[in-house]
Amino acid sequence: QVQLVESGGGLVQAGGSLRLSCAASRNIGTFNAMGWYRQTLGKQRDLVATIGYGDITNYADSVKGRFTISRDNAKNTVYLQMNSLRPEDTAVYYCNAKYILLRNNYDSWGQGTQVTVSS
């Protein structure tokens, strides 16, 4: 299994920026995709952004133009740069990795990092 450790969450005012990091215990270059999801209390976990082979990215409509996902394979780390933050971005943000090991598909999650945006 892959261990994922998120960092970079915190409290920020509306309009501010944060950068989340997700460090993986294995070479992320072998993963099918990595991504960020977010969840608020009582709601389902929603996709924020993903990055796959060829650095192809995908974003939720609500974050397009404000958030940027990127990765550094040498550091086995994925980032989420969040700009122009809004109170509705407040959530626990989770890192996700999708990979194949011994012909089995795996889905690993980090422990989550809290992002709070004040108005």
Tab-separated table of N, CA and C in Angstrom:
chain	number	residue	atom	x	y	z
A	1	GLN	N	0.832	-1.194	0.000
A	1	GLN	CA	0.000	0.000	0.000
A	1	GLN	C	0.867	1.244	0.000
A	2	VAL	N	0.287	2.315	-0.514
A	2	VAL	CA	0.985	3.590	-0.587
A	2	VAL	C	0.518	4.477	0.560
A	3	GLN	N	1.443	5.100	1.244
A	3	GLN	CA	1.100	6.076	2.268
A	3	GLN	C	1.170	7.474	1.662
A	4	LEU	N	0.155	8.258	1.984
A	4	LEU	CA	0.071	9.639	1.502
A	4	LEU	C	-0.040	10.560	2.710
A	5	VAL	N	0.769	11.598	2.733
A	5	VAL	CA	0.759	12.536	3.853
A	5	VAL	C	0.549	13.943	3.311
A	6	GLU	N	-0.585	14.547	3.708
A	6	GLU	CA	-0.891	15.900	3.261
A	6	GLU	C	-0.356	16.926	4.255
A	7	SER	N	-0.096	18.107	3.755
A	7	SER	CA	0.291	19.225	4.610
A	7	SER	C	-0.069	20.526	3.889
A	8	GLY	N	-0.056	21.620	4.639
A	8	GLY	CA	-0.263	22.929	4.036
A	8	GLY	C	-1.612	23.554	4.299
A	9	GLY	N	-2.507	22.827	4.947
A	9	GLY	CA	-3.800	23.416	5.257
A	9	GLY	C	-3.681	24.483	6.330
A	10	GLY	N	-4.788	25.182	6.559
A	10	GLY	CA	-4.780	26.220	7.592
A	10	GLY	C	-5.939	27.168	7.436
A	11	LEU	N	-5.834	28.271	8.128
A	11	LEU	CA	-6.857	29.315	8.117
A	11	LEU	C	-6.367	30.482	7.266
A	12	VAL	N	-7.214	30.938	6.355
A	12	VAL	CA	-6.842	32.041	5.480
A	12	VAL	C	-8.075	32.896	5.225
A	13	GLN	N	-7.866	34.171	4.976
A	13	GLN	CA	-8.982	35.053	4.659
A	13	GLN	C	-9.404	34.878	3.202
A	14	ALA	N	-10.650	35.200	2.938
A	14	ALA	CA	-11.150	35.144	1.567
A	14	ALA	C	-10.262	35.989	0.656
A	15	GLY	N	-9.980	35.429	-0.522
A	15	GLY	CA	-9.081	36.093	-1.453
A	15	GLY	C	-7.634	35.677	-1.317
A	16	GLY	N	-7.326	34.971	-0.244
A	16	GLY	CA	-5.959	34.551	0.002
A	16	GLY	C	-5.604	33.269	-0.732
A	17	SER	N	-4.391	32.784	-0.442
A	17	SER	CA	-3.865	31.599	-1.121
A	17	SER	C	-3.298	30.607	-0.119
A	18	LEU	N	-3.327	29.346	-0.512
A	18	LEU	CA	-2.670	28.274	0.230
A	18	LEU	C	-2.120	27.283	-0.783
A	19	ARG	N	-1.058	26.574	-0.390
A	19	ARG	CA	-0.561	25.488	-1.214
A	19	ARG	C	-0.531	24.216	-0.394
A	20	LEU	N	-1.271	23.228	-0.863
A	20	LEU	CA	-1.281	21.923	-0.219
A	20	LEU	C	-0.231	21.026	-0.866
A	21	SER	N	0.366	20.169	-0.045
A	21	SER	CA	1.330	19.196	-0.533
A	21	SER	C	0.892	17.801	-0.121
A	22	CYS	N	1.207	16.832	-0.953
A	22	CYS	CA	0.904	15.433	-0.657
A	22	CYS	C	2.145	14.618	-1.002
A	23	ALA	N	2.785	14.092	0.019
A	23	ALA	CA	3.994	13.289	-0.165
A	23	ALA	C	3.638	11.817	-0.158
A	24	ALA	N	4.092	11.101	-1.194
A	24	ALA	CA	3.800	9.675	-1.317
A	24	ALA	C	5.009	8.839	-0.928
A	25	SER	N	4.722	7.622	-0.473
A	25	SER	CA	5.800	6.732	-0.019
A	25	SER	C	6.422	5.944	-1.165
A	26	ARG	N	5.870	6.108	-2.372
A	26	ARG	CA	6.411	5.425	-3.546
A	26	ARG	C	6.542	6.377	-4.708
A	27	ASN	N	7.175	5.886	-5.778
A	27	ASN	CA	7.376	6.667	-6.988
A	27	ASN	C	6.045	6.993	-7.644
A	28	ILE	N	5.657	8.272	-7.611
A	28	ILE	CA	4.346	8.646	-8.137
A	28	ILE	C	4.300	8.582	-9.651
A	29	GLY	N	5.457	8.489	-10.289
A	29	GLY	CA	5.476	8.376	-11.738
A	29	GLY	C	4.851	7.094	-12.244
A	30	THR	N	4.683	6.117	-11.366
A	30	THR	CA	4.078	4.833	-11.750
A	30	THR	C	2.573	4.802	-11.508
A	31	PHE	N	2.046	5.858	-10.902
A	31	PHE	CA	0.615	5.877	-10.578
A	31	PHE	C	-0.216	6.214	-11.802
A	32	ASN	N	-1.431	5.681	-11.858
A	32	ASN	CA	-2.348	6.038	-12.938
A	32	ASN	C	-2.754	7.504	-12.838
A	33	ALA	N	-3.022	7.937	-11.627
A	33	ALA	CA	-3.433	9.323	-11.420
A	33	ALA	C	-3.301	9.667	-9.948
A	34	MET	N	-3.160	10.946	-9.676
A	34	MET	CA	-3.248	11.461	-8.311
A	34	MET	C	-4.207	12.640	-8.324
A	35	GLY	N	-4.787	12.886	-7.172
A	35	GLY	CA	-5.749	13.966	-7.148
A	35	GLY	C	-6.022	14.484	-5.760
A	36	TRP	N	-6.795	15.536	-5.735
A	36	TRP	CA	-7.266	16.149	-4.494
A	36	TRP	C	-8.787	16.127	-4.475
A	37	TYR	N	-9.332	15.777	-3.336
A	37	TYR	CA	-10.765	15.759	-3.102
A	37	TYR	C	-11.025	16.554	-1.831
A	38	ARG	N	-12.258	16.980	-1.659
A	38	ARG	CA	-12.589	17.695	-0.437
A	38	ARG	C	-13.952	17.269	0.083
A	39	GLN	N	-14.100	17.436	1.387
A	39	GLN	CA	-15.328	16.975	2.043
A	39	GLN	C	-15.668	17.891	3.202
A	40	THR	N	-16.940	18.259	3.291
A	40	THR	CA	-17.447	18.992	4.444
A	40	THR	C	-18.348	18.068	5.243
A	41	LEU	N	-18.593	18.445	6.493
A	41	LEU	CA	-19.327	17.586	7.416
A	41	LEU	C	-20.688	17.229	6.862
A	42	GLY	N	-20.978	15.936	6.801
A	42	GLY	CA	-22.283	15.477	6.364
A	42	GLY	C	-22.474	15.402	4.869
A	43	LYS	N	-21.429	15.723	4.121
A	43	LYS	CA	-21.545	15.694	2.666
A	43	LYS	C	-20.570	14.684	2.080
A	44	GLN	N	-20.773	14.350	0.828
A	44	GLN	CA	-19.892	13.395	0.176
A	44	GLN	C	-18.568	14.048	-0.183
A	45	ARG	N	-17.581	13.174	-0.425
A	45	ARG	CA	-16.270	13.660	-0.825
A	45	ARG	C	-16.293	13.965	-2.332
A	46	ASP	N	-15.920	15.184	-2.671
A	46	ASP	CA	-16.004	15.634	-4.064
A	46	ASP	C	-14.629	15.844	-4.671
A	47	LEU	N	-14.540	15.571	-5.963
A	47	LEU	CA	-13.296	15.800	-6.684
A	47	LEU	C	-12.998	17.284	-6.786
A	48	VAL	N	-11.722	17.622	-6.580
A	48	VAL	CA	-11.271	18.999	-6.770
A	48	VAL	C	-10.417	19.077	-8.036
A	49	ALA	N	-9.402	18.207	-8.112
A	49	ALA	CA	-8.498	18.219	-9.262
A	49	ALA	C	-7.746	16.906	-9.328
A	50	THR	N	-7.434	16.482	-10.544
A	50	THR	CA	-6.620	15.288	-10.735
A	50	THR	C	-5.531	15.568	-11.759
A	51	ILE	N	-4.473	14.751	-11.690
A	51	ILE	CA	-3.391	14.827	-12.667
A	51	ILE	C	-2.989	13.406	-13.015
A	52	GLY	N	-2.911	13.125	-14.329
A	52	GLY	CA	-2.626	11.768	-14.768
A	52	GLY	C	-1.431	11.701	-15.688
A	53	TYR	N	-1.416	10.628	-16.486
A	53	TYR	CA	-0.307	10.444	-17.424
A	53	TYR	C	-0.204	11.636	-18.374
A	54	GLY	N	1.010	12.011	-18.673
A	54	GLY	CA	1.235	13.151	-19.539
A	54	GLY	C	0.882	14.467	-18.872
A	55	ASP	N	0.722	14.415	-17.543
A	55	ASP	CA	0.343	15.608	-16.775
A	55	ASP	C	-0.987	16.195	-17.241
A	56	ILE	N	-1.853	15.338	-17.719
A	56	ILE	CA	-3.200	15.795	-18.077
A	56	ILE	C	-3.965	16.065	-16.794
A	57	THR	N	-4.576	17.242	-16.715
A	57	THR	CA	-5.263	17.662	-15.498
A	57	THR	C	-6.765	17.781	-15.715
A	58	ASN	N	-7.476	17.692	-14.626
A	58	ASN	CA	-8.929	17.815	-14.642
A	58	ASN	C	-9.338	18.560	-13.387
A	59	TYR	N	-10.274	19.500	-13.512
A	59	TYR	CA	-10.689	20.322	-12.376
A	59	TYR	C	-12.204	20.349	-12.240
A	60	ALA	N	-12.651	20.464	-11.012
A	60	ALA	CA	-14.056	20.751	-10.773
A	60	ALA	C	-14.352	22.153	-11.294
A	61	ASP	N	-15.554	22.354	-11.813
A	61	ASP	CA	-15.911	23.656	-12.372
A	61	ASP	C	-15.744	24.767	-11.353
A	62	SER	N	-16.010	24.459	-10.097
A	62	SER	CA	-15.995	25.492	-9.059
A	62	SER	C	-14.596	26.023	-8.759
A	63	VAL	N	-13.552	25.304	-9.188
A	63	VAL	CA	-12.191	25.733	-8.878
A	63	VAL	C	-11.380	26.099	-10.119
A	64	LYS	N	-11.948	25.906	-11.304
A	64	LYS	CA	-11.223	26.226	-12.533
A	64	LYS	C	-10.803	27.692	-12.548
A	65	GLY	N	-9.550	27.901	-12.917
A	65	GLY	CA	-9.028	29.254	-12.966
A	65	GLY	C	-8.502	29.770	-11.642
A	66	ARG	N	-8.768	29.043	-10.558
A	66	ARG	CA	-8.287	29.469	-9.228
A	66	ARG	C	-7.287	28.469	-8.635
A	67	PHE	N	-7.492	27.201	-8.892
A	67	PHE	CA	-6.638	26.147	-8.331
A	67	PHE	C	-5.783	25.539	-9.439
A	68	THR	N	-4.583	25.109	-9.066
A	68	THR	CA	-3.682	24.440	-10.004
A	68	THR	C	-3.065	23.223	-9.337
A	69	ILE	N	-3.213	22.071	-9.981
A	69	ILE	CA	-2.585	20.851	-9.490
A	69	ILE	C	-1.297	20.623	-10.273
A	70	SER	N	-0.270	20.171	-9.561
A	70	SER	CA	1.004	19.888	-10.214
A	70	SER	C	1.707	18.786	-9.434
A	71	ARG	N	2.790	18.263	-10.007
A	71	ARG	CA	3.518	17.227	-9.297
A	71	ARG	C	5.006	17.325	-9.576
A	72	ASP	N	5.770	16.838	-8.628
A	72	ASP	CA	7.219	16.759	-8.736
A	72	ASP	C	7.581	15.283	-8.533
A	73	ASN	N	7.830	14.585	-9.639
A	73	ASN	CA	8.104	13.153	-9.535
A	73	ASN	C	9.376	12.864	-8.738
A	74	ALA	N	10.336	13.766	-8.815
A	74	ALA	CA	11.595	13.545	-8.095
A	74	ALA	C	11.381	13.568	-6.581
A	75	LYS	N	10.368	14.319	-6.147
A	75	LYS	CA	10.072	14.418	-4.716
A	75	LYS	C	8.884	13.553	-4.320
A	76	ASN	N	8.307	12.843	-5.300
A	76	ASN	CA	7.113	12.021	-5.030
A	76	ASN	C	6.023	12.841	-4.343
A	77	THR	N	5.807	14.027	-4.840
A	77	THR	CA	4.889	14.963	-4.192
A	77	THR	C	3.965	15.595	-5.220
A	78	VAL	N	2.708	15.720	-4.829
A	78	VAL	CA	1.702	16.422	-5.624
A	78	VAL	C	1.283	17.668	-4.855
A	79	TYR	N	1.043	18.741	-5.596
A	79	TYR	CA	0.684	20.010	-4.973
A	79	TYR	C	-0.690	20.474	-5.460
A	80	LEU	N	-1.322	21.286	-4.637
A	80	LEU	CA	-2.529	21.983	-5.051
A	80	LEU	C	-2.362	23.443	-4.646
A	81	GLN	N	-2.132	24.281	-5.632
A	81	GLN	CA	-2.044	25.722	-5.391
A	81	GLN	C	-3.447	26.298	-5.449
A	82	MET	N	-3.869	26.909	-4.370
A	82	MET	CA	-5.225	27.446	-4.277
A	82	MET	C	-5.154	28.956	-4.127
A	83	ASN	N	-5.664	29.665	-5.116
A	83	ASN	CA	-5.690	31.120	-5.107
A	83	ASN	C	-7.123	31.620	-5.074
A	84	SER	N	-7.282	32.880	-4.742
A	84	SER	CA	-8.614	33.508	-4.693
A	84	SER	C	-9.595	32.647	-3.901
A	85	LEU	N	-9.165	32.237	-2.741
A	85	LEU	CA	-9.982	31.330	-1.935
A	85	LEU	C	-11.270	31.998	-1.477
A	86	ARG	N	-12.303	31.176	-1.393
A	86	ARG	CA	-13.638	31.633	-0.988
A	86	ARG	C	-14.087	30.858	0.248
A	87	PRO	N	-15.003	31.409	1.029
A	87	PRO	CA	-15.492	30.661	2.197
A	87	PRO	C	-16.034	29.283	1.831
A	88	GLU	N	-16.628	29.149	0.650
A	88	GLU	CA	-17.178	27.849	0.248
A	88	GLU	C	-16.101	26.820	-0.092
A	89	ASP	N	-14.837	27.230	-0.117
A	89	ASP	CA	-13.741	26.276	-0.296
A	89	ASP	C	-13.369	25.605	1.028
A	90	THR	N	-13.952	26.056	2.109
A	90	THR	CA	-13.666	25.459	3.410
A	90	THR	C	-14.060	23.989	3.416
A	91	ALA	N	-13.119	23.128	3.777
A	91	ALA	CA	-13.354	21.677	3.771
A	91	ALA	C	-12.100	20.977	4.277
A	92	VAL	N	-12.236	19.668	4.475
A	92	VAL	CA	-11.058	18.834	4.662
A	92	VAL	C	-10.633	18.351	3.280
A	93	TYR	N	-9.381	18.565	2.948
A	93	TYR	CA	-8.856	18.199	1.636
A	93	TYR	C	-8.062	16.905	1.762
A	94	TYR	N	-8.379	15.968	0.877
A	94	TYR	CA	-7.747	14.652	0.899
A	94	TYR	C	-6.968	14.420	-0.386
A	95	CYS	N	-5.798	13.837	-0.239
A	95	CYS	CA	-4.987	13.421	-1.378
A	95	CYS	C	-5.356	11.979	-1.740
A	96	ASN	N	-5.353	11.690	-3.030
A	96	ASN	CA	-5.713	10.358	-3.515
A	96	ASN	C	-4.708	9.888	-4.560
A	97	ALA	N	-4.425	8.596	-4.531
A	97	ALA	CA	-3.563	7.993	-5.544
A	97	ALA	C	-4.235	6.743	-6.087
A	98	LYS	N	-4.246	6.608	-7.395
A	98	LYS	CA	-4.798	5.431	-8.053
A	98	LYS	C	-3.643	4.726	-8.764
A	99	TYR	N	-3.465	3.441	-8.467
A	99	TYR	CA	-2.342	2.728	-9.053
A	99	TYR	C	-2.664	1.245	-9.162
A	100	ILE	N	-1.838	0.572	-9.958
A	100	ILE	CA	-1.989	-0.864	-10.156
A	100	ILE	C	-0.779	-1.559	-9.540
A	101	LEU	N	-1.057	-2.603	-8.758
A	101	LEU	CA	0.006	-3.373	-8.133
A	101	LEU	C	-0.347	-4.849	-8.263
A	102	LEU	N	0.534	-5.609	-8.902
A	102	LEU	CA	0.286	-7.034	-9.123
A	102	LEU	C	-1.084	-7.245	-9.774
A	103	ARG	N	-1.382	-6.435	-10.772
A	103	ARG	CA	-2.601	-6.525	-11.577
A	103	ARG	C	-3.868	-6.145	-10.812
A	104	ASN	N	-3.729	-5.638	-9.613
A	104	ASN	CA	-4.896	-5.184	-8.849
A	104	ASN	C	-4.923	-3.666	-8.815
A	105	ASN	N	-6.134	-3.100	-8.894
A	105	ASN	CA	-6.304	-1.653	-8.810
A	105	ASN	C	-6.401	-1.231	-7.349
A	106	TYR	N	-5.695	-0.172	-7.006
A	106	TYR	CA	-5.707	0.341	-5.640
A	106	TYR	C	-6.059	1.821	-5.635
A	107	ASP	N	-6.629	2.208	-4.518
A	107	ASP	CA	-7.086	3.575	-4.290
A	107	ASP	C	-6.628	3.946	-2.889
A	108	SER	N	-5.601	4.788	-2.764
A	108	SER	CA	-5.096	5.171	-1.449
A	108	SER	C	-5.461	6.599	-1.126
A	109	TRP	N	-5.690	6.857	0.168
A	109	TRP	CA	-6.082	8.188	0.641
A	109	TRP	C	-5.154	8.637	1.761
A	110	GLY	N	-4.936	9.944	1.809
A	110	GLY	CA	-4.240	10.524	2.939
A	110	GLY	C	-5.203	10.751	4.086
A	111	GLN	N	-4.676	11.310	5.163
A	111	GLN	CA	-5.483	11.508	6.368
A	111	GLN	C	-6.303	12.797	6.304
A	112	GLY	N	-6.012	13.655	5.362
A	112	GLY	CA	-6.760	14.893	5.194
A	112	GLY	C	-6.104	16.076	5.888
A	113	THR	N	-6.323	17.249	5.326
A	113	THR	CA	-5.833	18.487	5.926
A	113	THR	C	-6.951	19.541	5.851
A	114	GLN	N	-7.160	20.225	6.959
A	114	GLN	CA	-8.267	21.179	7.044
A	114	GLN	C	-7.883	22.502	6.386
A	115	VAL	N	-8.780	22.992	5.542
A	115	VAL	CA	-8.656	24.327	4.958
A	115	VAL	C	-9.879	25.131	5.388
A	116	THR	N	-9.640	26.258	6.030
A	116	THR	CA	-10.723	27.121	6.478
A	116	THR	C	-10.523	28.509	5.900
A	117	VAL	N	-11.545	28.992	5.195
A	117	VAL	CA	-11.485	30.315	4.570
A	117	VAL	C	-12.505	31.206	5.264
A	118	SER	N	-12.029	32.261	5.878
A	118	SER	CA	-12.920	33.172	6.596
A	118	SER	C	-13.349	34.305	5.679
A	119	SER	N	-14.561	34.793	5.922
A	119	SER	CA	-15.096	35.875	5.077
A	119	SER	C	-14.720	37.230	5.623
